[in-house]
Coordinates of C-alpha atoms in Angstrom, one line a residue:
M13 CA 0.0 -0.1 -0.4
D14 CA 2.9 2.2 -0.2
H15 CA 3.0 4.7 -2.9
P16 CA 4.7 3.4 -5.9
Q17 CA 8.7 3.7 -6.2
L18 CA 8.6 5.3 -2.7
T19 CA 11.5 3.9 -0.8
V20 CA 11.5 4.5 3.3
E21 CA 14.4 7.1 2.2
D22 CA 12.4 9.0 0.5
F23 CA 9.4 8.8 3.3
A24 CA 12.5 10.0 5.8
G25 CA 13.6 12.7 3.8
K26 CA 9.6 14.2 3.0
P27 CA 8.8 17.4 4.6
F28 CA 5.2 16.1 6.3
D29 CA 3.2 19.0 7.9
F30 CA 1.5 16.1 10.2
L31 CA 3.1 13.0 11.1
V32 CA 0.4 10.1 12.0
V33 CA 1.8 7.3 14.2
G34 CA -0.6 4.2 13.3
G35 CA -2.5 3.2 10.2
G36 CA -5.4 2.0 12.0
T37 CA -8.7 2.8 12.9
A38 CA -8.2 6.0 14.0
G39 CA -5.0 6.6 12.4
L40 CA -6.3 6.5 8.8
A41 CA -9.6 8.3 9.6
V42 CA -7.8 11.3 10.9
A43 CA -5.0 11.0 8.1
A44 CA -7.6 10.8 5.5
R45 CA -9.5 14.3 6.7
L46 CA -6.2 15.9 7.1
S47 CA -5.3 15.0 3.3
E48 CA -8.7 16.5 2.5
R49 CA -6.7 19.8 2.5
L50 CA -4.3 19.6 -0.5
G51 CA -2.1 21.8 0.5
L52 CA -1.2 19.9 3.7
T53 CA 1.3 16.7 3.5
I54 CA 0.4 13.7 5.8
G55 CA 2.7 11.0 6.6
V56 CA 1.4 7.5 7.9
L57 CA 3.8 5.2 9.9
E58 CA 2.1 1.2 9.9
A59 CA 4.0 -1.4 11.6
G60 CA 1.5 -3.9 9.5
L61 CA 1.3 -4.7 6.0
P62 CA -1.9 -4.5 4.0
A63 CA -4.6 -7.1 4.0
T64 CA -5.9 -6.8 0.3
G65 CA -7.5 -9.6 -1.1
N66 CA -7.3 -11.4 2.4
S67 CA -10.5 -13.4 3.0
A68 CA -10.2 -13.9 6.4
V69 CA -10.4 -9.9 7.2
D70 CA -12.7 -9.2 4.0
F71 CA -15.3 -12.1 4.5
P72 CA -17.8 -11.2 7.0
G73 CA -18.7 -14.8 8.0
L74 CA -14.8 -15.1 8.7
A75 CA -14.9 -12.6 11.5
G76 CA -12.2 -13.8 13.9
H77 CA -10.4 -16.0 11.8
A78 CA -7.3 -13.6 11.4
L79 CA -6.8 -13.5 15.2
G80 CA -3.4 -14.8 16.2
S81 CA -2.3 -14.8 12.5
D82 CA 0.3 -12.4 11.3
L83 CA -2.3 -9.4 10.9
D84 CA -2.4 -9.7 14.8
W85 CA 0.4 -8.2 17.0
K86 CA -0.3 -11.2 19.4
F87 CA 0.3 -9.7 23.0
R88 CA -0.2 -11.3 26.0
T89 CA -1.1 -10.2 29.3
V90 CA 1.0 -10.6 32.5
A91 CA -0.2 -13.6 34.6
Q92 CA -3.6 -12.6 35.9
P93 CA -4.0 -13.7 39.5
G94 CA -8.3 -13.0 39.1
L95 CA -7.8 -15.8 36.4
G96 CA -5.8 -18.6 38.4
G97 CA -2.4 -17.6 37.1
R98 CA -3.3 -17.2 33.3
E99 CA -1.9 -14.8 30.8
A100 CA -4.8 -14.0 28.6
P101 CA -4.2 -13.3 24.8
W102 CA -5.1 -9.8 23.6
A103 CA -5.2 -9.6 19.9
R104 CA -4.6 -5.9 18.3
G105 CA -4.4 -5.4 14.5
K106 CA -0.7 -5.4 13.1
V107 CA -2.4 -4.4 9.5
V108 CA -3.2 -1.3 7.7
G109 CA -6.7 -0.5 8.9
G110 CA -5.6 -2.0 12.4
S111 CA -8.1 -3.6 14.8
S112 CA -11.0 -2.2 12.2
A113 CA -9.5 -5.3 9.8
L114 CA -10.0 -8.1 12.5
N115 CA -13.0 -7.2 14.7
Y116 CA -16.4 -8.5 14.7
M117 CA -17.7 -5.4 12.7
T118 CA -20.4 -4.7 15.2
W119 CA -21.8 -1.1 14.5
N120 CA -23.2 0.3 17.9
R121 CA -23.4 3.0 20.0
A122 CA -23.4 3.6 23.9
S123 CA -26.5 5.6 25.7
R124 CA -26.2 9.2 25.9
T125 CA -25.1 9.3 29.6
D126 CA -21.6 7.4 28.8
Y127 CA -21.0 10.4 26.5
D128 CA -22.1 13.2 28.6
E129 CA -20.1 11.6 31.5
W130 CA -16.9 12.6 29.8
R131 CA -18.0 16.2 29.0
E132 CA -19.3 16.2 32.6
L133 CA -15.5 15.6 33.6
G134 CA -15.0 18.9 32.3
N135 CA -13.9 17.7 28.6
H136 CA -15.8 20.0 26.9
G137 CA -17.2 19.4 23.4
W138 CA -17.0 15.4 24.2
G139 CA -20.9 14.9 24.9
W140 CA -23.7 13.0 23.2
D141 CA -24.5 15.9 21.2
D142 CA -20.9 16.7 20.2
L143 CA -20.5 13.4 18.7
L144 CA -21.5 13.1 14.8
S145 CA -22.4 10.2 12.4
K146 CA -19.9 11.8 9.8
S147 CA -18.5 8.1 9.4
E148 CA -20.9 6.2 8.0
T149 CA -23.4 5.4 5.4
F150 CA -26.1 3.5 6.2
H151 CA -27.7 1.0 3.8
A152 CA -31.3 -0.1 4.4
A153 CA -32.5 -3.6 4.4
S154 CA -34.8 -5.2 2.0
A155 CA -38.6 -5.5 3.0
D156 CA -37.8 -9.2 3.4
N157 CA -35.2 -9.1 5.7
E158 CA -37.1 -6.4 8.1
K159 CA -39.8 -8.9 8.5
V160 CA -37.3 -11.9 9.1
A161 CA -35.0 -10.3 11.3
T162 CA -37.0 -7.3 13.2
L163 CA -35.1 -4.7 11.6
V164 CA -35.8 -1.2 11.7
S165 CA -34.6 1.8 9.5
H166 CA -33.1 4.4 12.0
D167 CA -34.0 7.0 10.0
G168 CA -32.5 10.5 11.3
L169 CA -30.2 8.4 13.5
V170 CA -27.7 7.2 11.0
G171 CA -25.1 9.0 8.7
D172 CA -25.9 8.8 4.9
N173 CA -22.7 10.1 3.3
G174 CA -19.9 8.7 5.5
P175 CA -16.8 6.4 4.3
V176 CA -17.7 3.5 6.4
Q177 CA -20.5 1.5 5.1
I178 CA -23.1 0.0 7.7
A179 CA -26.0 -2.3 7.0
Y180 CA -27.4 -5.3 8.3
P181 CA -26.2 -8.7 7.1
N182 CA -27.3 -10.2 4.1
E183 CA -28.1 -13.5 5.8
F184 CA -29.1 -14.1 9.6
S185 CA -28.3 -17.2 11.4
P186 CA -30.9 -19.7 11.6
S187 CA -31.1 -18.9 15.5
H188 CA -31.7 -15.2 14.9
R189 CA -35.3 -15.9 14.5
F190 CA -35.8 -16.7 18.1
W191 CA -33.8 -13.9 19.6
H192 CA -36.5 -11.0 20.1
G193 CA -39.3 -13.2 21.1
T194 CA -36.7 -15.0 23.8
L195 CA -35.6 -11.8 25.2
N196 CA -39.2 -10.3 25.4
A197 CA -40.4 -13.3 27.4
V198 CA -38.0 -12.9 30.3
G199 CA -38.8 -9.0 30.5
V200 CA -36.6 -7.4 28.2
E201 CA -38.2 -5.1 25.4
T202 CA -37.3 -4.8 22.0
N203 CA -35.9 -1.2 21.7
D204 CA -36.5 0.1 17.9
A205 CA -34.0 3.3 18.3
H206 CA -31.2 2.1 20.2
L207 CA -29.1 4.2 18.8
A208 CA -30.8 7.4 19.8
G209 CA -29.5 7.6 23.2
S210 CA -30.4 4.4 24.9
N211 CA -29.2 1.1 24.1
V212 CA -31.3 -1.1 26.8
G213 CA -33.1 -3.7 25.5
V214 CA -32.9 -6.3 22.7
W215 CA -32.2 -5.5 19.1
T216 CA -30.5 -6.4 15.8
S217 CA -27.2 -5.1 15.6
L218 CA -26.0 -3.0 12.4
V219 CA -22.2 -4.0 11.0
S220 CA -19.6 -2.6 9.1
V221 CA -20.4 -4.6 6.0
D222 CA -20.8 -3.1 2.4
P223 CA -24.2 -5.1 1.3
R224 CA -23.2 -4.4 -2.1
S225 CA -20.1 -6.5 -2.1
A226 CA -20.8 -8.4 1.2
T227 CA -17.3 -7.3 2.6
R228 CA -16.3 -5.7 5.6
S229 CA -16.1 -2.0 5.3
Y230 CA -12.8 -0.8 7.5
A231 CA -10.7 1.9 7.9
A232 CA -8.3 0.8 5.0
T233 CA -11.4 0.3 2.4
A234 CA -13.5 3.3 3.7
Y235 CA -10.6 5.7 4.8
Y236 CA -7.3 5.5 2.7
Q237 CA -8.4 3.6 -0.3
P238 CA -10.5 6.0 -1.7
S239 CA -7.9 8.7 -0.8
A240 CA -4.4 6.9 -1.8
T241 CA -4.0 8.8 -5.2
R242 CA -3.9 11.9 -3.3
P243 CA -0.5 12.9 -3.6
N244 CA -0.3 14.6 -0.2
L245 CA -1.1 11.5 1.7
I246 CA 1.6 9.0 2.2
V247 CA 1.7 5.5 4.1
L248 CA 4.5 3.6 4.8
T249 CA 4.0 0.2 6.2
G250 CA 6.2 -2.2 8.0
A251 CA 7.4 0.8 9.8
E252 CA 7.6 0.5 13.8
V253 CA 8.2 3.7 15.5
R254 CA 9.8 3.4 18.9
E255 CA 10.5 7.1 20.1
I256 CA 8.4 10.4 19.2
L257 CA 11.4 13.1 19.0
L258 CA 11.0 15.5 21.1
V259 CA 13.2 19.0 21.8
Q260 CA 13.6 21.0 24.4
D261 CA 13.5 24.7 24.4
G262 CA 16.6 26.1 26.1
V263 CA 14.9 29.0 27.9
S264 CA 11.5 27.9 28.6
G265 CA 12.1 24.3 28.9
Q266 CA 9.0 23.7 27.0
W267 CA 9.0 19.9 25.3
T268 CA 7.9 20.0 21.3
A269 CA 7.4 17.1 19.0
K270 CA 9.3 17.1 15.7
G271 CA 9.5 13.7 14.3
V272 CA 9.4 10.2 14.9
R273 CA 12.1 7.7 14.9
F274 CA 11.2 4.1 13.6
L275 CA 12.8 1.1 12.2
H276 CA 12.3 -0.3 9.0
G277 CA 13.4 -3.3 7.6
G278 CA 16.0 -3.5 10.5
A279 CA 17.2 -0.2 10.1
E280 CA 16.8 2.9 11.8
F281 CA 15.3 6.1 10.3
S282 CA 14.0 9.4 11.2
A283 CA 10.8 11.2 9.8
F284 CA 9.8 14.9 10.6
A285 CA 6.7 16.9 10.9
S286 CA 6.5 20.7 10.7
R287 CA 3.0 21.1 12.8
E288 CA 2.2 18.1 14.9
V289 CA 2.8 14.5 15.5
I290 CA -0.3 12.5 16.0
L291 CA 0.1 9.3 17.9
S292 CA -2.7 6.4 17.0
A293 CA -1.5 3.4 18.2
G294 CA -4.4 2.4 20.1
S295 CA -4.7 2.0 23.8
V296 CA -2.1 -0.6 23.9
Q297 CA 1.1 1.1 22.3
S298 CA 0.3 4.9 22.4
P299 CA 0.8 4.9 26.2
Q300 CA 4.2 2.1 25.3
I301 CA 5.4 5.0 22.5
L302 CA 4.8 8.0 24.9
E303 CA 7.0 5.9 27.8
L304 CA 9.5 5.2 25.1
S305 CA 9.9 8.7 24.5
G306 CA 10.6 9.8 27.8
V307 CA 7.0 11.0 28.7
G308 CA 5.4 8.7 31.7
G309 CA 5.6 8.0 35.2
S310 CA 9.2 8.6 36.5
A311 CA 9.4 5.3 38.3
V312 CA 8.6 3.6 35.6
L313 CA 11.0 5.7 33.1
F314 CA 13.6 5.2 35.5
A315 CA 13.1 1.7 35.9
A316 CA 13.6 1.6 32.1
G317 CA 16.6 3.1 32.0
I318 CA 15.0 6.5 29.8
P319 CA 15.3 10.2 30.2
V320 CA 12.3 11.3 32.1
K321 CA 11.1 14.7 29.9
V322 CA 7.9 15.2 30.9
D323 CA 6.6 13.3 34.4
N324 CA 3.2 12.1 34.1
P325 CA 2.4 8.9 36.1
N326 CA -1.1 8.5 34.4
V327 CA 0.4 7.4 30.9
G328 CA -0.6 3.8 30.6
E329 CA -3.0 3.7 34.0
N330 CA -6.6 3.6 34.1
L331 CA -7.1 0.7 31.5
Q332 CA -10.6 -0.5 31.4
D333 CA -11.6 -3.5 29.3
H334 CA -14.7 -5.8 28.9
L335 CA -14.7 -8.7 30.3
T336 CA -16.3 -11.9 28.5
T337 CA -17.5 -15.4 29.1
S338 CA -19.3 -17.7 26.6
L339 CA -22.2 -20.2 27.8
I340 CA -21.7 -23.2 25.2
F341 CA -24.6 -25.3 24.5
E342 CA -25.3 -28.2 21.9
V343 CA -27.9 -27.5 19.7
D344 CA -30.3 -29.1 16.9
P345 CA -27.7 -30.9 14.5
S346 CA -29.7 -29.8 11.6
L347 CA -29.0 -26.3 11.8
P348 CA -26.0 -24.5 9.9
T349 CA -23.3 -23.4 12.2
P350 CA -20.4 -21.1 11.6
D351 CA -18.3 -24.1 12.6
D352 CA -19.2 -25.9 9.6
L353 CA -16.7 -24.4 7.8
N354 CA -13.9 -26.0 9.3
I355 CA -15.0 -28.7 7.0
K356 CA -13.3 -28.5 3.5
E357 CA -16.3 -29.1 1.7
A358 CA -18.6 -27.0 3.6
F359 CA -16.4 -24.4 3.2
A360 CA -16.0 -25.1 -0.6
A361 CA -19.9 -24.6 -1.3
A362 CA -20.0 -21.4 1.1
E363 CA -17.5 -20.0 -1.1
D364 CA -19.1 -21.1 -4.4
E365 CA -22.3 -19.4 -2.7
Y366 CA -20.7 -16.3 -1.8
A367 CA -19.2 -15.9 -5.1
K368 CA -22.6 -16.1 -7.0
A369 CA -25.1 -14.4 -5.1
R370 CA -23.3 -13.0 -2.2
M371 CA -25.2 -14.8 0.1
G372 CA -24.8 -17.7 2.3
P373 CA -22.7 -18.2 5.7
L374 CA -19.6 -16.5 4.6
T375 CA -22.0 -13.0 4.9
T376 CA -23.2 -13.7 8.1
V377 CA -21.8 -12.4 11.5
P378 CA -23.7 -12.2 15.3
V379 CA -26.1 -9.6 15.4
S380 CA -28.5 -10.8 18.1
M381 CA -28.0 -8.3 20.6
A382 CA -29.4 -7.1 24.1
Y383 CA -27.9 -4.8 26.7
V384 CA -29.6 -5.2 29.9
P385 CA -29.3 -3.4 33.3
L386 CA -28.3 -5.0 36.4
T387 CA -31.3 -3.9 38.2
K388 CA -33.0 -6.8 36.0
V389 CA -30.0 -9.4 35.9
A390 CA -29.5 -9.7 39.8
P391 CA -32.0 -10.2 42.4
P392 CA -32.4 -7.1 44.8
E393 CA -30.9 -8.5 47.8
S394 CA -27.9 -9.5 45.7
L395 CA -27.6 -6.1 43.8
E396 CA -27.7 -4.1 47.1
G397 CA -24.8 -6.2 48.4
I398 CA -23.0 -5.7 45.3
V399 CA -23.8 -2.1 46.1
S400 CA -22.9 -1.9 49.8
S401 CA -19.9 -3.6 48.8
I402 CA -18.4 -0.9 46.5
S403 CA -15.5 1.0 48.0
S404 CA -15.5 4.6 48.1
P405 CA -11.9 6.2 47.5
T406 CA -9.5 6.3 50.5
N407 CA -8.9 9.9 49.2
A408 CA -11.1 12.0 48.2
E409 CA -8.3 14.5 47.2
L410 CA -7.3 11.9 44.6
P411 CA -7.3 13.8 41.3
S412 CA -9.2 10.6 39.8
A413 CA -11.9 11.0 42.6
E414 CA -14.4 12.8 40.4
R415 CA -13.9 9.9 37.3
D416 CA -14.3 7.5 40.3
A417 CA -17.4 9.0 41.9
I418 CA -18.9 9.5 38.4
F419 CA -18.2 5.4 37.8
R420 CA -19.7 4.3 40.9
R421 CA -22.7 6.3 40.3
K422 CA -23.5 3.8 37.3
Y423 CA -24.0 1.0 40.2
T424 CA -25.7 3.3 42.6
S425 CA -27.3 5.7 41.0
T426 CA -31.5 5.7 40.6
S427 CA -31.0 5.9 36.9
S428 CA -28.9 3.2 36.8
H429 CA -31.6 1.1 35.8
S430 CA -31.8 2.8 32.2
I431 CA -27.8 2.0 31.2
G432 CA -26.7 -1.6 29.9
H433 CA -24.5 -3.0 32.5
V434 CA -24.4 -6.7 30.8
E435 CA -24.2 -7.2 26.8
Y436 CA -25.9 -10.8 25.8
V437 CA -24.8 -12.0 22.4
F438 CA -26.1 -15.4 21.1
D439 CA -24.1 -17.2 18.1
L440 CA -24.4 -20.5 16.7
G441 CA -21.1 -21.9 16.6
N442 CA -18.7 -22.6 19.6
W443 CA -17.0 -19.4 20.7
G444 CA -15.2 -21.5 23.8
P445 CA -11.6 -20.1 23.8
D446 CA -10.4 -24.0 24.0
F447 CA -12.8 -25.1 21.5
V448 CA -11.8 -27.8 18.9
P449 CA -13.9 -29.0 16.0
D450 CA -16.2 -32.1 17.6
P451 CA -15.5 -35.1 14.8
S452 CA -18.7 -36.4 16.0
G453 CA -20.8 -34.1 14.1
K454 CA -22.5 -32.3 17.1
K455 CA -23.4 -28.6 16.6
Y456 CA -23.1 -26.0 19.2
G457 CA -24.5 -22.7 19.9
S458 CA -23.1 -19.9 22.5
M459 CA -24.6 -16.8 24.6
L460 CA -21.9 -14.7 25.5
Q461 CA -22.2 -12.6 28.2
I462 CA -20.2 -9.3 28.3
L463 CA -19.5 -6.9 30.9
Q464 CA -19.8 -3.2 30.5
Y465 CA -18.6 -1.4 33.4
P466 CA -15.7 -3.0 34.8
F467 CA -14.7 -2.4 38.3
S468 CA -11.3 -3.7 37.6
R469 CA -8.5 -1.1 36.8
G470 CA -5.4 -1.7 35.2
S471 CA -2.2 -0.7 33.8
I472 CA 0.2 -0.8 30.3
H473 CA 3.8 0.1 30.9
I474 CA 6.9 -0.7 29.2
K475 CA 9.3 -3.4 31.0
P476 CA 12.6 -2.5 32.7
S477 CA 14.2 -4.7 29.9
H478 CA 12.2 -3.5 27.5
A479 CA 15.4 -2.3 25.6
S480 CA 16.5 -6.2 24.7
Q481 CA 13.3 -6.9 23.7
S482 CA 10.2 -6.7 20.8
L483 CA 7.6 -3.9 21.3
V484 CA 5.4 -7.2 22.2
D485 CA 7.9 -8.7 24.6
G486 CA 8.8 -5.5 25.9
L487 CA 5.3 -4.4 27.3
A488 CA 3.3 -5.4 30.3
I489 CA -0.3 -5.7 29.9
D490 CA -2.2 -5.9 33.2
P491 CA -5.9 -5.3 33.3
Q492 CA -6.0 -6.8 36.8
Y493 CA -9.3 -9.0 35.9
F494 CA -11.0 -9.4 39.3
G495 CA -8.3 -8.0 41.1
G496 CA -7.5 -3.6 42.9
E497 CA -10.0 -2.5 45.0
N498 CA -13.2 -3.3 43.6
G499 CA -12.6 -5.7 40.8
H500 CA -13.7 -8.8 43.1
L501 CA -17.0 -7.4 42.3
D502 CA -16.5 -8.1 38.3
L503 CA -16.8 -11.8 39.5
E504 CA -20.1 -11.1 41.1
V505 CA -21.6 -9.0 38.6
A506 CA -20.1 -11.9 36.0
L507 CA -22.0 -14.5 38.3
H508 CA -25.3 -13.1 38.3
G509 CA -25.0 -12.2 34.6
H510 CA -24.4 -15.8 33.9
R511 CA -27.7 -16.7 35.9
F512 CA -29.4 -14.4 33.7
A513 CA -28.0 -15.9 30.5
E514 CA -29.3 -19.3 31.9
K515 CA -32.4 -18.1 31.9
I516 CA -32.7 -16.6 28.5
C517 CA -31.5 -19.9 27.1
S518 CA -34.1 -21.8 29.1
A519 CA -36.9 -19.7 27.7
E520 CA -39.0 -20.3 24.3
P521 CA -38.3 -20.1 21.1
L522 CA -34.7 -20.0 21.4
R523 CA -35.0 -23.4 24.0
S524 CA -36.4 -25.0 21.3
I525 CA -33.1 -25.4 19.1
I526 CA -30.9 -26.4 22.6
R527 CA -30.2 -29.9 23.2
A528 CA -27.9 -29.8 26.3
Q529 CA -25.7 -27.4 28.2
V530 CA -22.2 -28.4 27.5
S531 CA -19.7 -25.5 29.2
P532 CA -20.0 -24.9 32.2
T533 CA -21.3 -28.5 32.8
P534 CA -24.6 -28.9 34.8
E535 CA -22.5 -29.8 37.6
E536 CA -20.1 -26.5 37.4
A537 CA -23.6 -24.7 37.0
R538 CA -25.4 -25.7 40.0
D539 CA -22.3 -25.4 42.5
E540 CA -21.5 -21.6 43.0
G541 CA -18.1 -22.2 44.0
S542 CA -17.4 -24.2 40.8
L543 CA -19.2 -21.7 38.9
R544 CA -16.8 -18.9 40.1
E545 CA -13.8 -21.2 39.1
W546 CA -15.0 -21.7 36.0
L547 CA -15.7 -18.0 35.2
K548 CA -12.3 -17.0 36.5
R549 CA -10.9 -20.2 33.8
V550 CA -12.9 -18.9 30.7
M551 CA -12.9 -15.0 30.9
V552 CA -11.4 -13.5 28.1
T553 CA -11.1 -10.0 26.8
D554 CA -13.8 -8.4 24.2
W555 CA -11.0 -6.6 22.6
H556 CA -12.0 -3.1 24.0
P557 CA -9.4 -1.4 25.9
V558 CA -10.0 2.1 26.7
G559 CA -8.7 5.0 29.1
T560 CA -4.6 4.5 29.2
C561 CA -4.2 8.1 27.9
A562 CA -7.4 9.8 29.5
M563 CA -8.5 13.1 28.7
G564 CA -8.0 15.0 32.1
G565 CA -10.9 17.4 32.3
R566 CA -10.9 19.6 35.0
A567 CA -8.2 17.8 36.5
G568 CA -5.8 17.9 33.8
A569 CA -2.5 16.4 33.8
K570 CA -3.2 15.7 37.7
A571 CA -5.6 12.7 36.4
G572 CA -5.3 12.6 32.4
V573 CA -2.6 12.5 29.8
V574 CA -4.4 14.6 27.1
D575 CA -6.3 18.0 27.3
E576 CA -9.8 18.2 25.8
R577 CA -8.4 19.1 22.3
L578 CA -6.2 15.5 22.9
R579 CA -3.0 17.5 23.1
V580 CA -0.6 15.4 25.3
Y581 CA -0.1 17.6 28.4
G582 CA 3.8 18.8 28.7
V583 CA 4.4 18.8 24.9
K584 CA 3.7 20.9 22.1
G585 CA 3.0 19.7 18.8
L586 CA 1.7 16.2 20.1
R587 CA -1.9 14.6 20.3
V588 CA -3.2 11.1 20.9
V589 CA -6.3 10.2 18.8
D590 CA -8.0 6.6 19.3
A591 CA -9.6 4.8 22.4
S592 CA -7.0 5.5 25.0
V593 CA -8.2 8.9 25.1
M594 CA -11.8 8.0 26.6
P595 CA -11.9 8.5 30.4
L596 CA -14.4 5.8 31.1
Q597 CA -15.5 3.2 29.4
I598 CA -18.9 2.9 27.7
S599 CA -21.4 0.3 27.2
A600 CA -20.8 -0.5 23.5
H601 CA -18.2 -1.6 20.9
L602 CA -15.9 0.6 20.3
Q603 CA -15.2 1.0 17.0
A604 CA -18.2 3.7 15.9
T605 CA -17.0 5.8 19.0
V606 CA -13.4 5.6 17.8
Y607 CA -14.4 6.8 14.1
A608 CA -16.4 9.3 15.8
I609 CA -13.0 10.8 18.0
A610 CA -10.7 10.4 14.9
E611 CA -13.5 12.5 13.0
K612 CA -13.8 15.2 15.8
A613 CA -9.7 15.1 16.1
A614 CA -9.4 16.0 12.3
D615 CA -11.4 19.1 13.0
M616 CA -9.9 20.2 16.2
I617 CA -6.5 19.9 14.3
L618 CA -7.5 21.9 11.4
E619 CA -9.2 24.5 13.7
D620 CA -6.4 24.8 15.6
A621 CA -3.8 25.3 13.0
G622 CA -6.0 28.1 11.7
L623 CA -6.9 25.9 8.6

């Protein structure tokens, strides 16, 4: 995807106005928007390569197949005591398009309150009404699909002229026709306006798929490819950025970002920007690159042997992630499931159907979703126990106290009944982390429960031994699952979330396709102690980390890494634009919000530059 005949020497020698570190979801979006000003020259450095023509990326029905491949950084957490000492895999996109090339394409929004809380912290311009639908073009479903799958048109709630194509899948899982009726039967109402400010209820999700070609629509195809012919937008792939080059004013002491140092083909190069460096390496690597550049907590930097330029201990802290477990059932063996694609003959037939009609299992993605408040998931006495167990901060004067108080309100406020604490997704196929295709021909279905507002708070920091290691091995990712001050309460929420998942799967009409519970076993499910151990054993990430370079709001650099304009505290000419700037986790899949952050950032960058 590099420009024809472009050499790394050409890139390093080119005078750029803006350099974007990371050609992923946010990075390509902000770069493409800036390049619309043809008088500006934009350079993008991406460690991965293009995935052009890769079916594991393009075919919606193969979502997840690229995880663990060369398109994935293949990060792992440090051992998690809360998970029995397990190291959990953390997939991140190492590819042009970033994690938007690897995700499951879900397109949704959080509830209004989630975004308004960012603004409440003092981050002006970051409420629900400030984030517009500039990134999307919605394609309405056919009349036949609307009847079959309980679809709505979202009139006035979605964009109609953005780069990312969003739609309902061309074909739905056979289980989807049971979804709405089953949730209604357990007291969860259908929400026909889940994009309007409250996502609580059951609904059919949109996905980032172009229905005309039945292919994934992601940052590379949506933002970069339509802009690739612009001479002022240059993307260099295979470039691992190791440092933001900072220059200090000898009089004022002010640090200014002037460029980056990067590796390409084993050799070291530098590139320079006259206006700004924009860090869009994601919640995992944006804090890593800041620390490698001397911006971070002094204790971390001293231990790593890096001179401290800007002492900010908030870099890499405040890590929040969605936690997921999968309840597995054996289902009606006559049902087609995604697991069938592991069979050579079935995959060949699916490819043929896809090629001829853009239909079949290669167009199917999970869209059976529900967001449910904890007040409905947990019995009143259990909910009261969770709320009463939430520890208050030991020091109300801490800079993060306001952020923590707003988070606690998600569980203690009278309005907590109107937000979705637990997401439920049902999909045919076995989503268990240790699943091996069953040679006996048994078919499976999975009920995912995903905790949306985790108590667990973790961190991402470079290791003291980073200099002798790769970017992956030199990083300590510690989400502290079920750990920290209130992290044990995540296990309590997960326990009640699991019981509600059992209730859903015991209700008709979904119950009609279920034959037996597989994981946890009936014995594990009956005993609360065994069920807790099962939850620890199977809990995995939902790949939604946020918060590691958070907006500081009123507290400024005492509680954050960037201001409301996404400028890094203490450094001129340096911004962070990705999910790491989110101060609090949201109840939604992230990609639509990350695109919105990038769109807003591009406008701010141009405005601040007087352009």
